Amino acid sequence: MNERELRNLIAKVRDGRLSRRSFVRSMVALGLTAPMAGMMLSQSGVAMAEPSITYKPPKAGGGGPLKLLLWQAPTLLNPHFAVGTKDQEACRLFYEPLAGWDKDGNLVPILAAEIPSKENDGLAEDGLSVVWKLKRGIKWHDGAPFTADDVVFNWEYAKNPETAAVSIGSYKDMKLVEKVDDHTVRVTFAQPTPFWADAFVASYGMIIPKHLFAQFAGSKSRDAPTNLKPVGTGPYLFADFKPGDSVSGKRNPDYHQAGRPYFDTVEIKGGGDAVSAARAVLQTGEYDYGWNMQVEDEILLKLENGGQGKVSLVPTGNIEYIALNVTDPNVEVDGERASIKTKHPLFSDPAVREAINLLIDRASVQKFIYGRAGIATANFLNNPERFRSKNTKFEFNIEKANQILEAAGWKKGPDGIRAKDGKQLKFTFQTSINSPRQKNQAIVKQACQKAGIDVELKSVVASVFFSSDTANPDTYSHFYCDAQMYQTTMPQADPQFFMNQFTSWEVATKENKWQGRNISRWQNKEYDDVFRQAQSELDPVKRAALFIKLNDLVVADHYILPEINRPRATALKNGMVLHESGWDNDLWQIANWYREA
């Protein structure tokens, strides 16, 4: 289908000559996903579909305790500092955004009264502004009213560099966020902005109360007592928090959604490992929900035979990948290791990076480790499918890797390890402690040995590796290592936020307390320029091409080595009814969770 045919179809939907469902089906047949088809219509002035979220309980409460198991324990409860998904999930018990994403890529109002559209005058024709109307009668857990002042404050709080918020990328480029009245906020952009549903939406859109955080903005942000004792608008009131262990809440009797939540209490238990978590849900039924089942598929299938639960798989843009450090983690400059003023002594040679890319046996990682819960890929950006590049491919070839290294002057010594200019080709490769990741490490190490590369494996406890502790040198955001592997999640059906993690202004440094999303420190001027262009391109077809180019730029340089596109695998006890979405946190609709008999 060419561009003219596509625009004709969109025009038919806008005029009512073609149903929205028929359009989506046509796009799916062409290889697009339903979420992307919905976003195409939205960007073209067609209102999003009304989402359908079933909820059967006749009243709030009566559901007893809800027991959730996250094998990576939450360490803080401020969504603007949530560097890992486990902290975002914990925050979602108490805090809410204006809207979230359902499984089909539709925006669902939460604190907003409605989703902005051109039909309700919420979206400007020129793409320069959006108006959010807020639900009335919402109260913070301490009884204070939720108003437009809170929304404006979150913008001011997050965009301040001294706050060192991980959400800064979603807020800093807004020209103005202003209060129209107590229940209306206008967001003005400096340039046409096709992806206006970034700030105030989903994981980085959770709103914190102005009256409790105003005195802790900027450099005092880490001193706020409410960082550990949340007061939100969500379905559960804070009860207790043991960082690195557990967090609990009790039903909010004044929750703004009538008849919700169903469960009387909720507890997130953290720690342990993914296999134990899977067993506690699928085999013993001790827990109702198990997060992020990064377990060999063979084991999951056996545990499902226990009869207590099943694994739920939801397509996502999440990617398991290996990052090679652009900087030198062993050199300190101005009191900072892994400074962007340094270059890695080995990986600065493109031949080394190319060889390592050839030594990753992605097909075996999929076949023998992830099974149905992983798809081998050469792309960093995999979903929605419209944004997936067809210009890339992966290859596992030890012989070719040897040839590349030999031609680049890396010669094998008596010990079998290659060296050049007095530097041996050996590096440390770290990840979190987790059986699939350790097996993945072993596969890479074995192939590297056959190419004359010595790899030392390092494993860090997940609660430490993904911690937001700025004083801990073993966190993945510090990246005081040569190479590391982990999953990064794609929290939206649009790739703009996902792909900003390779822009130069997002580099994680000591100055921003390692809260920048660009953890590999990879920088490229062309990438920055194309990203800025994509930010303001209103034409959905041209915009998709720009994101494909961004993917190709980062993948071609071989500092970022994609491995597995990971559907979200969740363990659910029999009878649990969730509303999962691959584009938002698992707990995004926890107010609507319930248990069937």
Coordinates of C-alpha atoms in Angstrom, one line a residue:
M1 CA 0.0 0.0 0.0
N2 CA 1.4 3.4 -1.0
E3 CA 1.2 6.6 1.0
R4 CA -1.8 7.9 -1.1
E5 CA -3.8 4.8 -0.5
L6 CA -3.1 4.9 3.2
R7 CA -4.2 8.5 3.4
N8 CA -7.4 7.7 1.5
L9 CA -8.2 4.9 4.0
I10 CA -7.7 7.3 7.0
A11 CA -9.9 9.9 5.3
K12 CA -12.7 7.2 5.0
V13 CA -12.5 6.4 8.7
R14 CA -12.6 10.1 9.5
D15 CA -15.7 10.6 7.3
G16 CA -17.4 7.5 8.6
R17 CA -17.2 5.6 5.3
L18 CA -15.0 3.0 6.8
S19 CA -15.2 1.6 10.3
R20 CA -12.2 1.9 12.7
R21 CA -12.2 -1.9 13.1
S22 CA -12.0 -2.5 9.4
F23 CA -9.1 -0.1 9.1
V24 CA -7.2 -1.8 11.9
R25 CA -7.8 -5.2 10.3
S26 CA -6.4 -3.9 7.0
M27 CA -3.3 -2.5 8.7
V28 CA -2.7 -5.8 10.6
A29 CA -3.0 -7.7 7.4
L30 CA -0.2 -5.5 6.0
G31 CA 2.1 -6.3 9.0
L32 CA 1.3 -3.4 11.4
T33 CA 0.1 -3.9 15.0
A34 CA -3.2 -2.8 16.3
P35 CA -1.6 -0.2 18.6
M36 CA 0.2 1.4 15.8
A37 CA -2.9 1.5 13.6
G38 CA -4.7 3.2 16.4
M39 CA -2.0 5.8 16.8
M40 CA -2.0 6.5 13.0
L41 CA -5.7 7.3 13.2
S42 CA -5.2 9.4 16.3
Q43 CA -2.4 11.4 14.7
S44 CA -4.6 12.0 11.7
G45 CA -7.5 13.4 13.8
V46 CA -9.6 10.3 14.4
A47 CA -10.5 9.9 18.0
M48 CA -9.2 6.8 19.8
A49 CA -11.5 3.9 20.4
E50 CA -13.3 3.7 23.7
P51 CA -11.5 0.9 25.7
S52 CA -13.4 -1.9 27.2
I53 CA -12.3 -2.9 30.7
T54 CA -14.4 -5.6 32.3
Y55 CA -15.0 -5.5 36.1
K56 CA -17.5 -7.9 37.7
P57 CA -17.4 -7.4 41.5
P58 CA -20.6 -5.7 42.7
K59 CA -18.8 -3.5 45.2
A60 CA -15.4 -2.4 46.5
G61 CA -13.6 -4.6 48.9
G62 CA -14.3 -8.2 50.0
G63 CA -11.5 -9.7 47.9
G64 CA -9.2 -10.3 50.8
P65 CA -5.4 -10.0 50.3
L66 CA -3.7 -9.7 47.0
K67 CA -0.2 -11.1 47.0
L68 CA 2.2 -10.1 44.3
L69 CA 5.8 -11.4 43.9
L70 CA 8.5 -9.4 42.2
W71 CA 11.9 -11.2 42.3
Q72 CA 13.5 -7.8 42.0
A73 CA 12.5 -5.9 45.1
P74 CA 11.5 -2.2 44.9
T75 CA 13.9 0.2 46.6
L76 CA 12.0 3.5 46.5
L77 CA 8.5 4.8 45.9
N78 CA 8.9 8.1 44.0
P79 CA 8.0 7.5 40.3
H80 CA 10.3 10.2 39.1
F81 CA 13.3 8.3 40.5
A82 CA 12.1 4.8 39.4
V83 CA 15.1 3.7 37.4
G84 CA 13.8 0.1 37.1
T85 CA 10.4 -1.5 36.3
K86 CA 10.1 -3.0 39.7
D87 CA 10.1 0.5 41.3
Q88 CA 7.6 1.7 38.7
E89 CA 5.3 -1.2 39.5
A90 CA 5.5 -0.5 43.3
C91 CA 4.7 3.2 42.7
R92 CA 1.7 2.3 40.6
L93 CA -0.1 1.0 43.8
F94 CA -0.3 4.5 45.1
Y95 CA 0.3 7.0 42.3
E96 CA -1.5 7.4 39.0
P97 CA -0.9 9.2 35.7
L98 CA -3.5 11.2 33.7
A99 CA -3.8 8.2 31.3
G100 CA -2.4 4.8 30.5
W101 CA -2.0 2.5 27.5
D102 CA -4.2 -0.5 27.0
K103 CA -3.1 -3.7 25.1
D104 CA -4.3 -2.3 21.8
G105 CA -2.4 1.0 22.1
N106 CA -5.4 3.0 23.1
L107 CA -5.1 5.7 25.7
V108 CA -7.3 5.2 28.8
P109 CA -8.2 8.1 31.0
I110 CA -7.2 7.6 34.7
L111 CA -6.9 11.0 36.4
A112 CA -8.0 12.7 33.2
A113 CA -11.7 13.2 32.5
E114 CA -11.2 12.3 28.8
I115 CA -8.5 11.7 26.3
P116 CA -7.6 14.9 24.3
S117 CA -8.6 14.8 20.7
K118 CA -9.3 17.2 17.9
E119 CA -13.0 16.5 18.3
N120 CA -13.1 17.7 21.9
D121 CA -10.7 20.6 21.2
G122 CA -7.9 19.0 23.2
L123 CA -5.4 18.7 20.3
A124 CA -4.3 21.7 18.3
E125 CA -4.2 21.4 14.5
D126 CA -0.6 22.6 14.4
G127 CA 0.6 20.0 17.0
L128 CA 1.8 22.8 19.3
S129 CA -0.5 22.3 22.2
V130 CA -2.7 19.8 24.1
V131 CA -5.4 20.5 26.7
W132 CA -6.0 17.9 29.5
K133 CA -9.3 18.1 31.4
L134 CA -9.0 16.5 34.9
K135 CA -11.6 14.4 36.7
R136 CA -13.3 16.2 39.5
G137 CA -13.6 15.2 43.1
I138 CA -10.3 13.3 43.3
K139 CA -8.5 13.5 46.6
W140 CA -5.0 12.7 47.7
H141 CA -4.7 10.0 50.3
D142 CA -4.4 12.7 53.0
G143 CA -7.6 14.3 51.9
A144 CA -6.2 17.3 50.0
P145 CA -7.8 17.9 46.6
F146 CA -6.1 16.9 43.4
T147 CA -6.0 19.9 41.0
A148 CA -4.3 21.4 38.0
D149 CA -1.6 22.8 40.4
D150 CA -0.3 19.3 41.0
V151 CA 0.0 18.6 37.3
V152 CA 1.9 21.9 36.7
F153 CA 4.2 21.1 39.6
N154 CA 5.1 17.7 38.3
W155 CA 6.4 19.4 35.1
E156 CA 8.4 22.0 37.1
Y157 CA 9.7 19.2 39.4
A158 CA 10.8 16.8 36.7
K159 CA 12.3 19.2 34.2
N160 CA 14.6 20.7 36.8
P161 CA 18.1 19.2 36.3
E162 CA 18.9 19.5 40.0
T163 CA 15.9 17.2 40.8
A164 CA 17.8 14.5 38.8
A165 CA 14.5 12.8 37.8
V166 CA 14.7 9.8 35.4
S167 CA 11.6 11.2 33.8
I168 CA 13.3 14.5 32.8
G169 CA 13.3 13.4 29.1
S170 CA 9.5 13.5 29.0
Y171 CA 9.2 17.0 30.5
K172 CA 12.2 19.2 29.8
D173 CA 11.3 20.1 26.2
M174 CA 7.9 21.4 27.0
K175 CA 7.6 25.1 26.4
L176 CA 4.9 25.7 29.1
V177 CA 2.5 23.8 31.2
E178 CA -0.2 26.1 32.6
K179 CA -3.3 26.0 34.7
V180 CA -6.4 27.1 32.8
D181 CA -8.6 26.4 35.8
D182 CA -8.6 24.0 38.7
H183 CA -9.4 21.1 36.4
T184 CA -7.8 22.0 33.1
V185 CA -4.2 22.1 32.1
R186 CA -2.7 23.3 28.8
V187 CA 0.6 22.0 27.6
T188 CA 2.4 24.1 25.0
F189 CA 5.3 22.7 22.9
A190 CA 8.2 24.6 21.3
Q191 CA 7.7 22.7 18.1
P192 CA 5.0 20.5 16.5
T193 CA 4.8 17.4 18.6
P194 CA 3.2 14.3 17.2
F195 CA 3.8 12.3 20.4
W196 CA 2.0 14.5 22.9
A197 CA 1.0 11.5 25.0
D198 CA 4.4 11.2 26.7
A199 CA 4.4 13.4 29.8
F200 CA 1.7 12.7 32.4
V201 CA 1.0 9.3 30.8
A202 CA 1.9 5.8 31.9
S203 CA 5.0 5.0 33.9
Y204 CA 6.7 8.4 33.8
G205 CA 3.4 10.2 34.0
M206 CA 2.5 9.3 37.6
I207 CA 1.6 12.5 39.5
I208 CA 3.0 13.3 42.9
P209 CA 1.3 15.9 45.2
K210 CA 2.6 19.4 45.1
H211 CA 1.7 20.1 48.8
L212 CA 4.1 17.4 50.0
F213 CA 6.9 17.7 47.5
A214 CA 7.1 21.5 46.7
Q215 CA 9.7 22.1 49.4
F216 CA 11.8 19.2 48.2
A217 CA 12.2 20.1 44.5
G218 CA 15.6 20.6 42.9
S219 CA 18.7 19.7 45.0
K220 CA 16.6 18.7 48.0
S221 CA 14.6 16.1 46.0
R222 CA 16.2 13.1 47.6
D223 CA 15.4 14.3 51.1
A224 CA 11.6 14.1 50.8
P225 CA 10.1 11.7 53.4
T226 CA 7.4 11.0 50.9
N227 CA 9.9 9.3 48.7
L228 CA 9.5 6.3 51.0
K229 CA 6.0 6.9 52.3
P230 CA 3.8 7.7 49.3
V231 CA 0.6 9.8 49.4
G232 CA -1.1 9.4 46.1
T233 CA -4.5 9.2 44.4
G234 CA -4.4 5.5 43.7
P235 CA -6.6 2.6 44.8
Y236 CA -4.4 1.6 47.8
L237 CA -3.2 3.6 50.8
F238 CA 0.4 3.2 51.9
A239 CA 0.8 0.8 54.9
D240 CA 4.5 -0.3 55.0
F241 CA 7.7 -0.3 53.1
K242 CA 10.9 -2.2 53.6
P243 CA 13.2 -1.2 50.8
G244 CA 14.7 -4.2 49.1
D245 CA 12.1 -6.5 50.6
S246 CA 8.4 -5.6 50.6
V247 CA 5.8 -2.9 50.2
S248 CA 2.1 -3.1 51.3
G249 CA -1.1 -1.1 51.1
K250 CA -4.7 -1.2 52.1
R251 CA -7.9 -0.4 50.2
N252 CA -8.5 3.3 49.6
P253 CA -12.2 3.8 50.7
D254 CA -12.4 7.2 48.9
Y255 CA -11.0 6.0 45.6
H256 CA -12.3 8.0 42.6
Q257 CA -13.5 4.9 40.7
A258 CA -16.8 3.7 42.1
G259 CA -16.8 0.1 43.4
R260 CA -13.1 -0.3 43.3
P261 CA -10.7 -1.8 44.3
Y262 CA -11.8 -5.4 44.9
F263 CA -8.9 -6.5 47.1
D264 CA -8.8 -5.3 50.7
T265 CA -5.0 -5.3 51.0
V266 CA -2.1 -5.7 48.7
E267 CA 1.5 -6.8 49.3
I268 CA 4.4 -6.8 46.9
K269 CA 7.1 -9.2 48.1
G270 CA 10.5 -8.7 46.5
G271 CA 13.7 -10.7 46.3
G272 CA 14.6 -14.3 45.6
D273 CA 14.8 -15.4 41.9
A274 CA 12.5 -15.8 39.0
V275 CA 12.3 -19.6 39.2
S276 CA 11.2 -19.4 42.9
A277 CA 8.7 -16.7 41.9
A278 CA 7.3 -18.9 39.1
R279 CA 7.0 -21.9 41.5
A280 CA 5.2 -19.8 44.1
V281 CA 2.5 -18.9 41.7
L282 CA 2.3 -21.8 39.2
Q283 CA 3.0 -24.8 41.4
T284 CA 2.2 -23.9 45.0
G285 CA -0.4 -21.1 44.5
E286 CA 1.1 -19.2 47.4
Y287 CA 1.0 -15.9 45.4
D288 CA -1.5 -14.5 43.0
Y289 CA 0.9 -12.9 40.5
G290 CA 4.6 -13.3 39.5
W291 CA 6.3 -10.5 37.7
N292 CA 8.7 -10.9 34.7
M293 CA 9.1 -14.6 34.4
Q294 CA 12.6 -14.6 33.1
V295 CA 12.8 -18.4 33.4
E296 CA 13.8 -21.0 30.8
D297 CA 10.6 -22.0 29.0
E298 CA 11.2 -25.7 29.7
I299 CA 10.9 -25.0 33.4
L300 CA 7.8 -22.8 33.0
L301 CA 6.0 -25.6 31.1
K302 CA 6.8 -28.1 33.9
L303 CA 5.6 -25.7 36.6
E304 CA 2.4 -25.0 34.7
N305 CA 1.6 -28.7 35.1
G306 CA 1.3 -28.0 38.8
G307 CA -2.2 -26.8 38.0
Q308 CA -2.2 -23.7 40.2
G309 CA -1.7 -21.1 37.4
K310 CA -0.6 -20.3 33.9
V311 CA 1.9 -18.0 32.2
S312 CA 0.5 -15.1 30.3
L313 CA 2.4 -13.7 27.3
V314 CA 1.8 -10.2 25.9
P315 CA 3.7 -8.7 22.9
T316 CA 6.0 -5.8 23.8
G317 CA 8.9 -3.8 22.5
N318 CA 11.1 -4.9 25.4
I319 CA 14.6 -5.9 24.4
E320 CA 17.3 -8.0 26.1
Y321 CA 20.6 -6.7 24.9
I322 CA 24.3 -6.3 25.5
A323 CA 25.8 -2.9 25.8
L324 CA 29.5 -2.4 25.3
N325 CA 30.9 0.5 27.3
V326 CA 31.9 3.5 25.2
T327 CA 33.9 4.9 28.1
D328 CA 36.8 3.5 30.2
P329 CA 35.3 2.3 33.5
N330 CA 38.8 1.8 35.0
V331 CA 39.9 5.4 34.6
E332 CA 38.8 8.3 36.8
V333 CA 38.4 11.8 35.5
D334 CA 37.5 14.6 37.8
G335 CA 36.3 12.1 40.4
E336 CA 34.2 10.2 37.9
R337 CA 34.7 6.7 36.5
A338 CA 33.3 5.8 33.1
S339 CA 33.5 9.5 32.2
I340 CA 32.4 10.6 28.7
K341 CA 35.9 12.3 28.5
T342 CA 37.4 8.8 28.1
K343 CA 37.3 6.1 25.5
H344 CA 37.2 2.4 26.1
P345 CA 40.7 0.9 25.4
L346 CA 39.3 -2.1 23.5
F347 CA 35.8 -1.3 22.2
S348 CA 37.0 2.0 20.6
D349 CA 38.2 -0.3 17.8
P350 CA 35.2 -1.0 15.6
A351 CA 36.7 -4.4 14.5
V352 CA 36.4 -5.6 18.1
R353 CA 32.8 -4.6 18.3
E354 CA 31.9 -6.1 15.0
A355 CA 33.6 -9.4 16.0
I356 CA 31.7 -9.5 19.4
N357 CA 28.4 -9.0 17.5
L358 CA 29.2 -12.1 15.4
L359 CA 30.0 -14.1 18.5
I360 CA 26.4 -13.8 20.0
D361 CA 24.5 -16.9 19.2
R362 CA 21.0 -15.4 19.3
A363 CA 19.2 -18.3 17.8
S364 CA 20.5 -20.7 20.5
V365 CA 19.6 -18.2 23.2
Q366 CA 16.0 -18.2 21.9
K367 CA 15.8 -21.9 21.3
F368 CA 17.5 -23.2 24.5
I369 CA 16.6 -20.4 27.0
Y370 CA 13.6 -18.3 26.2
G371 CA 11.5 -20.4 24.0
R372 CA 8.0 -18.9 23.5
A373 CA 9.1 -16.0 25.7
G374 CA 11.8 -14.6 23.4
I375 CA 12.4 -13.8 19.8
A376 CA 15.9 -13.5 18.4
T377 CA 16.5 -10.1 16.8
A378 CA 19.1 -7.8 15.3
N379 CA 16.9 -4.7 16.0
F380 CA 16.7 -2.6 19.1
L381 CA 13.3 -1.2 18.1
N382 CA 11.1 -4.2 17.4
N383 CA 7.5 -3.1 18.0
P384 CA 5.0 -1.8 16.9
E385 CA 5.9 -3.6 13.7
R386 CA 5.6 -0.5 11.6
F387 CA 8.8 0.7 13.2
R388 CA 10.8 -2.5 12.8
S389 CA 13.7 -2.2 10.4
K390 CA 14.1 -4.7 7.5
N391 CA 17.6 -3.4 6.9
T392 CA 19.3 -5.5 9.6
K393 CA 20.1 -9.1 10.2
F394 CA 22.0 -11.1 12.8
E395 CA 24.7 -13.7 12.1
F396 CA 26.6 -16.1 14.4
N397 CA 30.0 -16.8 12.8
I398 CA 33.1 -17.6 14.9
E399 CA 35.3 -18.0 11.8
K400 CA 34.4 -14.6 10.4
A401 CA 35.0 -13.0 13.8
N402 CA 38.5 -14.5 13.9
Q403 CA 39.2 -13.2 10.5
I404 CA 38.1 -9.6 11.4
L405 CA 40.2 -9.5 14.5
E406 CA 43.2 -11.0 12.7
A407 CA 42.9 -8.4 9.9
A408 CA 42.7 -5.6 12.5
G409 CA 46.0 -6.6 14.1
W410 CA 44.7 -8.5 17.1
K411 CA 47.1 -11.5 17.2
K412 CA 46.8 -14.5 19.4
G413 CA 49.5 -14.9 22.1
P414 CA 50.9 -18.1 23.6
D415 CA 47.9 -18.2 26.0
G416 CA 45.5 -18.1 23.1
I417 CA 44.3 -14.5 24.0
R418 CA 44.6 -11.9 21.3
A419 CA 46.5 -8.7 21.9
K420 CA 47.4 -5.5 20.1
D421 CA 49.7 -2.7 21.1
G422 CA 50.4 -4.3 24.4
K423 CA 46.6 -4.6 25.3
Q424 CA 45.1 -8.0 25.7
L425 CA 41.6 -8.6 24.4
K426 CA 39.9 -9.4 27.7
F427 CA 37.0 -7.7 29.4
T428 CA 34.5 -8.1 32.2
F429 CA 30.8 -8.8 31.3
Q430 CA 28.2 -8.3 34.0
T431 CA 24.5 -8.8 34.4
S432 CA 22.0 -9.5 37.2
I433 CA 21.8 -12.8 38.9
N434 CA 19.2 -14.8 37.0
S435 CA 19.5 -18.3 35.5
P436 CA 18.7 -17.4 31.9
R437 CA 21.1 -14.5 32.0
Q438 CA 23.9 -16.6 33.4
K439 CA 23.3 -19.2 30.7
N440 CA 23.3 -16.4 28.2
Q441 CA 26.6 -15.1 29.5
A442 CA 28.1 -18.6 29.3
I443 CA 27.1 -18.9 25.6
V444 CA 28.7 -15.6 24.8
K445 CA 31.9 -16.4 26.8
Q446 CA 32.3 -19.8 25.1
A447 CA 32.1 -18.3 21.6
C448 CA 34.5 -15.4 22.5
Q449 CA 37.1 -17.9 23.8
K450 CA 37.1 -19.6 20.3
A451 CA 37.9 -16.2 18.9
G452 CA 40.8 -15.5 21.3
I453 CA 38.8 -13.1 23.6
D454 CA 39.0 -13.7 27.3
V455 CA 35.7 -12.8 29.1
E456 CA 35.4 -12.6 32.8
L457 CA 31.8 -13.0 33.9
K458 CA 30.3 -11.0 36.8
S459 CA 26.8 -11.4 38.3
V460 CA 25.2 -8.9 40.6
V461 CA 22.2 -9.5 42.8
A462 CA 19.2 -8.0 40.9
S463 CA 18.1 -5.8 43.8
V464 CA 21.5 -4.2 43.7
F465 CA 22.1 -4.2 39.9
F466 CA 18.8 -2.3 39.3
S467 CA 18.9 -0.2 42.4
S468 CA 18.5 3.6 42.3
D469 CA 21.1 4.0 45.0
T470 CA 23.5 6.6 43.7
A471 CA 26.2 5.5 46.1
N472 CA 26.3 1.9 44.9
P473 CA 28.9 1.3 42.2
D474 CA 27.4 -2.0 41.1
T475 CA 24.2 -0.5 39.6
Y476 CA 23.7 -0.9 35.9
S477 CA 23.3 2.9 35.6
H478 CA 26.8 3.5 36.9
F479 CA 28.1 0.9 34.3
Y480 CA 31.5 0.5 36.0
C481 CA 32.2 -2.5 33.8
D482 CA 33.2 -3.3 30.2
A483 CA 30.0 -4.8 29.0
Q484 CA 26.6 -5.5 30.5
M485 CA 23.4 -7.2 29.7
Y486 CA 19.8 -6.5 30.8
Q487 CA 16.3 -5.8 29.5
T488 CA 15.0 -2.4 28.7
T489 CA 11.3 -1.9 28.5
M490 CA 9.3 0.0 26.0
P491 CA 6.5 1.6 28.1
Q492 CA 4.5 3.1 25.2
A493 CA 3.1 2.1 21.8
D494 CA 5.2 5.0 20.4
P495 CA 9.0 4.7 20.2
Q496 CA 9.9 8.3 20.9
F497 CA 10.6 7.9 24.6
F498 CA 12.1 4.4 24.1
M499 CA 14.6 5.7 21.6
N500 CA 15.6 8.8 23.5
Q501 CA 17.9 6.6 25.5
F502 CA 20.7 7.0 22.9
T503 CA 20.5 10.8 22.7
S504 CA 23.5 12.8 23.9
W505 CA 21.5 14.8 26.4
E506 CA 20.4 11.6 28.2
V507 CA 23.9 10.3 29.0
A508 CA 24.1 9.0 32.6
T509 CA 26.8 11.0 34.5
K510 CA 27.9 11.8 38.0
E511 CA 26.4 15.3 37.5
N512 CA 22.9 14.0 37.0
K513 CA 23.4 11.3 39.7
W514 CA 23.5 8.6 37.0
Q515 CA 19.8 9.1 36.3
G516 CA 20.2 9.8 32.6
R517 CA 18.7 7.0 30.4
N518 CA 21.7 6.8 28.1
I519 CA 23.6 4.3 30.2
S520 CA 26.0 3.0 27.5
R521 CA 27.2 6.7 27.0
W522 CA 27.0 6.1 23.2
Q523 CA 26.7 9.5 21.3
N524 CA 26.2 10.3 17.7
K525 CA 25.4 13.7 16.2
E526 CA 23.4 12.3 13.3
Y527 CA 21.3 10.3 15.8
D528 CA 20.6 13.4 17.8
D529 CA 19.6 15.3 14.6
V530 CA 17.3 12.6 13.3
F531 CA 15.7 12.2 16.7
R532 CA 14.9 15.9 16.9
Q533 CA 13.4 15.7 13.4
A534 CA 11.2 12.7 14.5
Q535 CA 10.0 14.6 17.5
S536 CA 8.3 17.2 15.3
E537 CA 7.3 15.2 12.2
L538 CA 3.5 15.1 12.1
D539 CA 3.3 12.8 9.1
P540 CA 3.1 9.3 10.6
V541 CA 4.6 7.6 7.5
K542 CA 7.6 9.9 7.4
R543 CA 8.0 9.6 11.2
A544 CA 8.1 5.8 11.1
A545 CA 11.0 6.0 8.6
L546 CA 12.9 8.3 10.9
F547 CA 12.6 5.9 13.8
I548 CA 13.8 3.0 11.6
K549 CA 16.8 5.1 10.7
L550 CA 17.5 5.7 14.4
N551 CA 17.4 2.0 15.0
D552 CA 19.8 1.3 12.1
L553 CA 22.3 4.0 13.3
V554 CA 22.6 2.6 16.8
V555 CA 22.7 -1.0 15.7
A556 CA 25.3 -0.5 13.0
D557 CA 27.8 0.9 15.4
H558 CA 27.9 -2.3 17.4
Y559 CA 28.1 -0.7 20.8
I560 CA 24.5 -1.8 21.3
L561 CA 24.0 -5.5 20.6
P562 CA 20.3 -6.5 20.6
E563 CA 19.6 -10.2 21.4
I564 CA 16.0 -11.0 22.3
N565 CA 12.7 -9.2 21.9
R566 CA 10.9 -10.3 25.0
P567 CA 7.1 -10.7 25.2
R568 CA 6.0 -9.9 28.8
A569 CA 5.7 -13.2 30.6
T570 CA 3.6 -13.1 33.8
A571 CA 2.7 -15.9 36.1
L572 CA -1.0 -15.8 37.2
K573 CA -2.8 -17.9 39.7
N574 CA -6.0 -19.5 38.4
G575 CA -8.9 -17.2 38.6
M576 CA -7.0 -13.9 38.5
V577 CA -8.4 -11.3 36.1
L578 CA -6.0 -8.6 35.0
H579 CA -6.0 -6.1 32.2
E580 CA -2.5 -6.5 30.8
S581 CA -0.7 -4.3 28.4
G582 CA 2.6 -4.6 26.7
W583 CA 2.7 -0.7 26.6
D584 CA 2.3 0.1 30.3
N585 CA 3.2 -1.3 33.7
D586 CA 1.5 -4.6 34.7
L587 CA -0.1 -2.8 37.6
W588 CA -1.5 0.0 35.4
Q589 CA -5.1 -1.2 36.0
I590 CA -4.7 -2.7 39.4
A591 CA -7.8 -0.9 40.6
N592 CA -9.7 -3.2 38.2
W593 CA -8.1 -6.5 39.2
Y594 CA -10.3 -9.2 40.7
R595 CA -10.5 -12.9 41.3
E596 CA -13.1 -15.2 39.8
A597 CA -14.3 -18.3 41.7

